[in-house]
């Protein structure tokens, strides 16, 4: 099964030029389109792009019929084929949840639950993205196994692996540097675990890069649900070409801005790191690496 990889802008154009589809348009933003397929006044399907790319890479479908999206198909590697399914509990007893992540209980997807909504959605999915319900089902079966193994990896992760998965799943973390005697903080998302080292990526041209070269002491903070992680560490530059290539492969949207051979792309690994996992309900857990 392949999802046609079209841009949000292109999809918006198509929707707006088709009178039937444009009636369904609930909302369209820079990186999101929401459609009310059955005309009941609540949105049934949403297409979204990743933060750095502009291609559709997440399709969210409302299985509950109450306008909240609880099934997400997400294309992490940007190859046009969603590789993760999230089915989030909607509070009813009917749907059990399968999710890529640790916060949702595991179970089995019961697609029969709200088929009516999906049947209306199918026509659109079919026409615009070449997806059918059978594809969807097939896809879910195939990837459930992969997802379960990903979840197991996260549940079993210790030490630096645990830190890596948290930053990866949080998607955005905040990197604080020191600029003379002033703190500076900004959102970051790049993360790579390579040979037992945790790497982040930036551009040499950025102020953040200059601040790190003058003072490599930084802090990183990320949160997910009711947990958060703070890492205090030194950053060490690593100019290894293979590591840059691996970073670009893991986060292909970076290729829009960087290449392993430009003079700009820069990789740093975390050294002398003290990572602290915190939550409102349990004692802090410290990991040094
Ligand atoms: C969600 C998100 C993730 C980002 N990830 C990165 C990243 O991993 N590396 C990077 O250099 N910039 C990243 N940026 C962009 C930086 O936040 C931005 O370039 C910032 O201005 C850099 O800090 P500076 O202005 O102090 O140099 C990201 C921005 C957002 C919104």
Short mmCIF file of C-alpha atoms and ligand atoms in Angstrom, two decimals:
data_model
loop_
_atom_site.label_atom_id
_atom_site.label_comp_id
_atom_site.label_asym_id
_atom_site.label_seq_id
_atom_site.Cartn_x
_atom_site.Cartn_y
_atom_site.Cartn_z
CA UNK A 1 0.00 0.00 0.00
CA UNK A 2 1.32 3.40 -0.89
CA UNK A 3 0.04 6.81 0.02
CA UNK A 4 0.60 9.31 -2.75
CA UNK A 5 3.08 11.79 -1.42
CA UNK A 6 1.48 15.14 -2.19
CA UNK A 7 2.13 18.47 -0.56
CA UNK A 8 -0.36 20.12 1.77
CA UNK A 9 -0.51 23.05 -0.62
CA UNK A 10 -1.33 20.79 -3.59
CA UNK A 11 -4.00 18.93 -1.62
CA UNK A 12 -5.57 22.23 -0.55
CA UNK A 13 -5.66 23.40 -4.16
CA UNK A 14 -7.40 20.19 -5.23
CA UNK A 15 -9.90 20.39 -2.43
CA UNK A 16 -10.73 24.02 -3.10
CA UNK A 17 -11.16 23.47 -6.83
CA UNK A 18 -13.58 20.57 -6.31
CA UNK A 19 -17.01 21.89 -5.24
CA UNK A 20 -17.94 18.61 -3.53
CA UNK A 21 -14.70 18.41 -1.60
CA UNK A 22 -14.58 22.08 -0.75
CA UNK A 23 -17.97 21.68 0.99
CA UNK A 24 -16.24 19.19 3.26
CA UNK A 25 -13.39 21.50 4.15
CA UNK A 26 -13.57 22.36 7.84
CA UNK A 27 -10.17 23.92 8.28
CA UNK A 28 -7.00 24.28 6.26
CA UNK A 29 -3.81 25.62 7.69
CA UNK A 30 -0.15 25.76 6.81
CA UNK A 31 0.37 22.14 7.69
CA UNK A 32 -3.09 20.73 8.27
CA UNK A 33 -6.29 20.06 6.37
CA UNK A 34 -9.44 18.91 8.12
CA UNK A 35 -12.47 17.54 6.30
CA UNK A 36 -16.02 16.72 7.35
CA UNK A 37 -16.67 13.85 4.99
CA UNK A 38 -20.21 12.93 6.02
CA UNK A 39 -21.42 16.50 6.48
CA UNK A 40 -22.52 16.01 10.08
CA UNK A 41 -20.73 19.14 11.23
CA UNK A 42 -17.77 17.43 12.87
CA UNK A 43 -14.45 16.72 11.20
CA UNK A 44 -13.78 13.12 10.19
CA UNK A 45 -10.37 13.16 8.63
CA UNK A 46 -7.29 15.34 8.90
CA UNK A 47 -4.12 15.43 6.87
CA UNK A 48 -1.03 16.93 8.40
CA UNK A 49 2.57 17.49 7.49
CA UNK A 50 5.55 17.03 9.73
CA UNK A 51 6.95 20.12 11.39
CA UNK A 52 9.82 20.62 9.00
CA UNK A 53 8.33 19.17 5.80
CA UNK A 54 5.29 20.25 3.84
CA UNK A 55 4.22 16.86 2.53
CA UNK A 56 1.25 15.03 3.92
CA UNK A 57 2.64 12.49 6.32
CA UNK A 58 -0.06 11.99 8.88
CA UNK A 59 -3.62 10.98 8.20
CA UNK A 60 -5.92 11.13 11.19
CA UNK A 61 -9.32 9.50 11.01
CA UNK A 62 -12.16 9.94 13.44
CA UNK A 63 -13.50 6.53 14.34
CA UNK A 64 -15.58 7.71 17.25
CA UNK A 65 -17.93 9.95 15.30
CA UNK A 66 -17.58 12.70 17.84
CA UNK A 67 -15.10 14.78 15.90
CA UNK A 68 -12.01 13.77 17.79
CA UNK A 69 -9.31 12.09 15.80
CA UNK A 70 -8.29 8.87 17.37
CA UNK A 71 -6.63 6.94 14.58
CA UNK A 72 -3.38 8.33 13.27
CA UNK A 73 -1.29 6.95 10.44
CA UNK A 74 2.07 8.60 10.56
CA UNK A 75 4.90 8.50 8.07
CA UNK A 76 8.03 8.94 10.19
CA UNK A 77 10.61 8.46 7.48
CA UNK A 78 8.81 10.57 4.87
CA UNK A 79 8.78 7.87 2.22
CA UNK A 80 5.06 8.28 1.58
CA UNK A 81 4.07 5.11 3.41
CA UNK A 82 2.79 5.61 6.91
CA UNK A 83 4.82 3.52 9.31
CA UNK A 84 3.06 4.04 12.58
CA UNK A 85 -0.54 3.66 13.64
CA UNK A 86 -1.87 5.32 16.74
CA UNK A 87 -5.34 4.41 17.88
CA UNK A 88 -6.14 6.44 20.93
CA UNK A 89 -8.84 5.40 23.42
CA UNK A 90 -12.00 7.42 22.99
CA UNK A 91 -13.43 6.52 26.36
CA UNK A 92 -15.89 3.92 25.04
CA UNK A 93 -15.53 0.24 25.85
CA UNK A 94 -15.74 -0.70 22.20
CA UNK A 95 -12.36 0.38 20.95
CA UNK A 96 -9.21 -1.03 22.37
CA UNK A 97 -6.03 0.79 21.58
CA UNK A 98 -2.91 -0.01 19.71
CA UNK A 99 -0.31 2.67 19.89
CA UNK A 100 3.27 3.40 19.17
CA UNK A 101 4.31 4.89 22.46
CA UNK A 102 4.10 3.97 26.07
CA UNK A 103 1.22 6.03 27.32
CA UNK A 104 -1.63 4.08 25.82
CA UNK A 105 -2.72 0.61 26.79
CA UNK A 106 -2.06 -2.11 24.25
CA UNK A 107 -4.73 -4.21 22.68
CA UNK A 108 -6.25 -4.99 19.33
CA UNK A 109 -7.76 -2.69 16.80
CA UNK A 110 -11.39 -3.37 16.17
CA UNK A 111 -12.11 -1.64 12.92
CA UNK A 112 -15.65 -2.93 12.82
CA UNK A 113 -16.64 -0.52 15.52
CA UNK A 114 -17.38 2.61 13.56
CA UNK A 115 -17.30 1.36 10.03
CA UNK A 116 -20.00 3.75 8.84
CA UNK A 117 -17.70 6.73 9.19
CA UNK A 118 -14.89 4.92 7.54
CA UNK A 119 -17.02 3.88 4.60
CA UNK A 120 -17.73 7.50 3.80
CA UNK A 121 -14.09 8.27 4.31
CA UNK A 122 -13.02 5.40 2.09
CA UNK A 123 -14.27 7.01 -1.07
CA UNK A 124 -12.18 10.07 -0.45
CA UNK A 125 -9.14 8.13 0.73
CA UNK A 126 -9.39 5.98 -2.33
CA UNK A 127 -9.69 8.81 -4.80
CA UNK A 128 -7.13 11.14 -3.32
CA UNK A 129 -4.59 8.85 -1.75
CA UNK A 130 -5.15 5.46 -3.31
CA UNK A 131 -6.09 3.86 0.02
CA UNK A 132 -8.88 1.36 0.61
CA UNK A 133 -10.28 -0.02 3.84
CA UNK A 134 -8.82 -3.40 2.98
CA UNK A 135 -5.43 -1.72 2.55
CA UNK A 136 -5.87 -0.05 5.87
CA UNK A 137 -6.70 -3.31 7.58
CA UNK A 138 -3.84 -5.11 5.89
CA UNK A 139 -1.52 -2.32 6.82
CA UNK A 140 -2.55 -2.42 10.44
CA UNK A 141 -2.03 -6.15 10.75
CA UNK A 142 1.38 -5.87 9.18
CA UNK A 143 2.53 -3.03 11.33
CA UNK A 144 0.97 -4.08 14.60
CA UNK A 145 3.88 -6.49 15.04
CA UNK A 146 6.41 -3.77 14.32
CA UNK A 147 4.69 -1.40 16.69
CA UNK A 148 4.57 -3.92 19.47
CA UNK A 149 8.27 -4.54 19.14
CA UNK A 150 8.89 -0.77 19.19
CA UNK A 151 6.84 -0.48 22.36
CA UNK A 152 8.71 -3.38 23.93
CA UNK A 153 12.00 -1.67 23.10
CA UNK A 154 10.83 1.43 24.91
CA UNK A 155 9.56 -0.48 27.91
CA UNK A 156 12.83 -2.35 28.26
CA UNK A 157 15.12 0.60 27.49
CA UNK A 158 17.65 1.55 30.14
CA UNK A 159 20.36 4.20 30.37
CA UNK A 160 21.13 6.22 27.25
CA UNK A 161 18.56 4.20 25.21
CA UNK A 162 15.81 5.34 27.52
CA UNK A 163 16.92 8.97 27.10
CA UNK A 164 17.07 8.54 23.32
CA UNK A 165 13.53 7.14 23.03
CA UNK A 166 12.13 9.89 25.22
CA UNK A 167 13.67 12.65 23.10
CA UNK A 168 12.68 10.89 19.88
CA UNK A 169 9.07 10.34 20.94
CA UNK A 170 8.72 13.83 22.39
CA UNK A 171 9.68 15.09 18.90
CA UNK A 172 10.56 18.54 20.23
CA UNK A 173 12.97 19.33 23.03
CA UNK A 174 14.40 22.66 24.17
CA UNK A 175 18.11 23.35 24.04
CA UNK A 176 19.50 26.02 26.36
CA UNK A 177 22.92 27.52 25.74
CA UNK A 178 24.90 30.32 27.35
CA UNK A 179 25.49 33.50 25.35
CA UNK A 180 28.04 35.51 27.37
CA UNK A 181 26.15 35.86 30.62
CA UNK A 182 22.69 35.36 29.11
CA UNK A 183 20.70 32.13 28.72
CA UNK A 184 19.31 31.31 25.25
CA UNK A 185 16.77 28.61 24.57
CA UNK A 186 15.16 27.29 21.39
CA UNK A 187 13.26 24.25 20.11
CA UNK A 188 15.24 21.36 18.63
CA UNK A 189 14.13 18.01 17.26
CA UNK A 190 17.14 16.22 15.83
CA UNK A 191 18.27 13.17 17.72
CA UNK A 192 20.45 10.21 16.78
CA UNK A 193 21.83 7.31 18.78
CA UNK A 194 25.02 6.04 17.19
CA UNK A 195 27.61 3.72 18.70
CA UNK A 196 26.46 4.43 22.23
CA UNK A 197 26.51 8.19 21.74
CA UNK A 198 23.57 10.56 21.59
CA UNK A 199 23.85 13.17 18.84
CA UNK A 200 22.02 16.37 18.00
CA UNK A 201 22.35 18.38 14.81
CA UNK A 202 22.53 22.05 13.96
CA UNK A 203 23.84 24.52 11.37
CA UNK A 204 27.23 26.12 11.75
CA UNK A 205 25.73 29.43 10.61
CA UNK A 206 23.36 29.62 13.55
CA UNK A 207 23.92 31.65 16.70
CA UNK A 208 23.35 28.47 18.72
CA UNK A 209 26.42 26.93 17.07
CA UNK A 210 28.62 29.88 17.99
CA UNK A 211 27.35 29.78 21.56
CA UNK A 212 28.18 26.06 21.83
CA UNK A 213 31.69 26.60 20.45
CA UNK A 214 32.31 29.33 23.03
CA UNK A 215 30.72 27.41 25.88
CA UNK A 216 29.77 23.74 25.34
CA UNK A 217 27.78 23.49 28.59
CA UNK A 218 24.12 23.11 27.68
CA UNK A 219 20.83 21.88 29.08
CA UNK A 220 18.10 20.05 27.25
CA UNK A 221 14.52 19.77 28.39
CA UNK A 222 11.63 17.77 26.92
CA UNK A 223 8.22 16.72 28.16
CA UNK A 224 5.70 14.04 27.29
CA UNK A 225 2.38 13.68 29.06
CA UNK A 226 3.04 14.15 32.75
CA UNK A 227 6.74 13.29 32.51
CA UNK A 228 9.68 15.48 31.70
CA UNK A 229 13.37 15.04 31.15
CA UNK A 230 16.21 17.43 31.85
CA UNK A 231 19.74 16.75 30.63
CA UNK A 232 22.73 18.72 31.70
CA UNK A 233 25.80 18.01 29.56
CA UNK A 234 28.71 19.15 27.43
CA UNK A 235 28.43 19.09 23.64
CA UNK A 236 31.32 17.74 21.60
CA UNK A 237 31.48 18.26 17.83
CA UNK A 238 31.90 15.17 15.66
CA UNK A 239 32.66 15.81 11.99
CA UNK A 240 32.35 12.15 10.93
CA UNK A 241 30.74 12.03 7.49
CA UNK A 242 28.92 8.73 8.14
CA UNK A 243 27.21 10.13 11.20
CA UNK A 244 25.89 13.07 9.19
CA UNK A 245 24.60 10.68 6.52
CA UNK A 246 22.90 8.57 9.17
CA UNK A 247 21.27 11.65 10.70
CA UNK A 248 19.93 12.71 7.29
CA UNK A 249 18.60 9.21 6.68
CA UNK A 250 16.86 9.11 10.03
CA UNK A 251 15.28 12.55 9.57
CA UNK A 252 14.93 13.00 5.81
CA UNK A 253 13.22 16.40 6.10
CA UNK A 254 16.67 17.74 7.09
CA UNK A 255 17.79 17.08 3.51
CA UNK A 256 15.78 20.14 2.48
CA UNK A 257 18.31 22.27 4.37
CA UNK A 258 21.50 20.27 4.83
CA UNK A 259 23.79 17.76 3.18
CA UNK A 260 26.60 15.70 4.68
CA UNK A 261 29.05 17.52 2.41
CA UNK A 262 28.03 21.12 2.99
CA UNK A 263 30.06 23.35 5.30
CA UNK A 264 27.04 24.02 7.44
CA UNK A 265 25.78 20.73 8.86
CA UNK A 266 27.16 20.10 12.31
CA UNK A 267 26.78 17.13 14.68
CA UNK A 268 27.39 17.21 18.42
CA UNK A 269 27.30 14.36 20.90
CA UNK A 270 26.37 14.66 24.55
CA UNK A 271 29.23 14.12 26.99
CA UNK A 272 29.29 13.98 30.81
CA UNK A 273 25.52 13.94 30.68
CA UNK A 274 23.28 13.84 33.71
CA UNK A 275 19.75 13.03 32.61
CA UNK A 276 16.91 13.30 35.09
CA UNK A 277 13.46 11.87 34.40
CA UNK A 278 10.79 13.55 36.50
CA UNK A 279 7.05 13.25 36.98
CA UNK A 280 4.41 14.57 39.33
CA UNK A 281 3.80 11.10 40.68
CA UNK A 282 7.15 9.38 41.13
CA UNK A 283 10.65 10.00 42.39
CA UNK A 284 13.17 11.45 39.91
CA UNK A 285 15.33 8.91 38.08
CA UNK A 286 18.87 9.87 37.21
CA UNK A 287 20.90 8.44 34.34
CA UNK A 288 24.51 9.38 33.71
CA UNK A 289 26.17 8.72 30.39
C1 LIG B 1 10.08 21.82 16.29
C2 LIG B 1 11.40 22.44 15.90
C3 LIG B 1 12.53 21.65 15.85
C4 LIG B 1 13.75 22.20 15.51
N1 LIG B 1 14.85 21.41 15.48
C5 LIG B 1 16.05 21.95 15.19
C6 LIG B 1 17.25 21.16 15.26
O1 LIG B 1 17.22 19.97 15.60
N2 LIG B 1 18.41 21.74 14.96
C7 LIG B 1 18.48 23.08 14.61
O2 LIG B 1 19.58 23.58 14.35
N3 LIG B 1 17.38 23.86 14.56
C8 LIG B 1 16.18 23.34 14.85
N4 LIG B 1 15.06 24.12 14.83
C9 LIG B 1 15.19 25.52 14.47
C10 LIG B 1 15.80 26.33 15.63
O3 LIG B 1 14.94 26.32 16.74
C11 LIG B 1 16.05 27.76 15.17
O4 LIG B 1 16.90 27.77 14.05
C12 LIG B 1 16.65 28.63 16.27
O5 LIG B 1 16.49 29.98 15.90
C13 LIG B 1 18.13 28.34 16.49
O6 LIG B 1 18.57 29.05 17.62
P1 LIG B 1 19.45 30.37 17.49
O7 LIG B 1 18.54 31.41 16.84
O8 LIG B 1 19.83 30.73 18.87
O9 LIG B 1 20.61 30.04 16.61
C14 LIG B 1 13.84 23.58 15.17
C15 LIG B 1 12.69 24.36 15.22
C16 LIG B 1 11.49 23.80 15.57
C17 LIG B 1 10.27 24.68 15.60
#
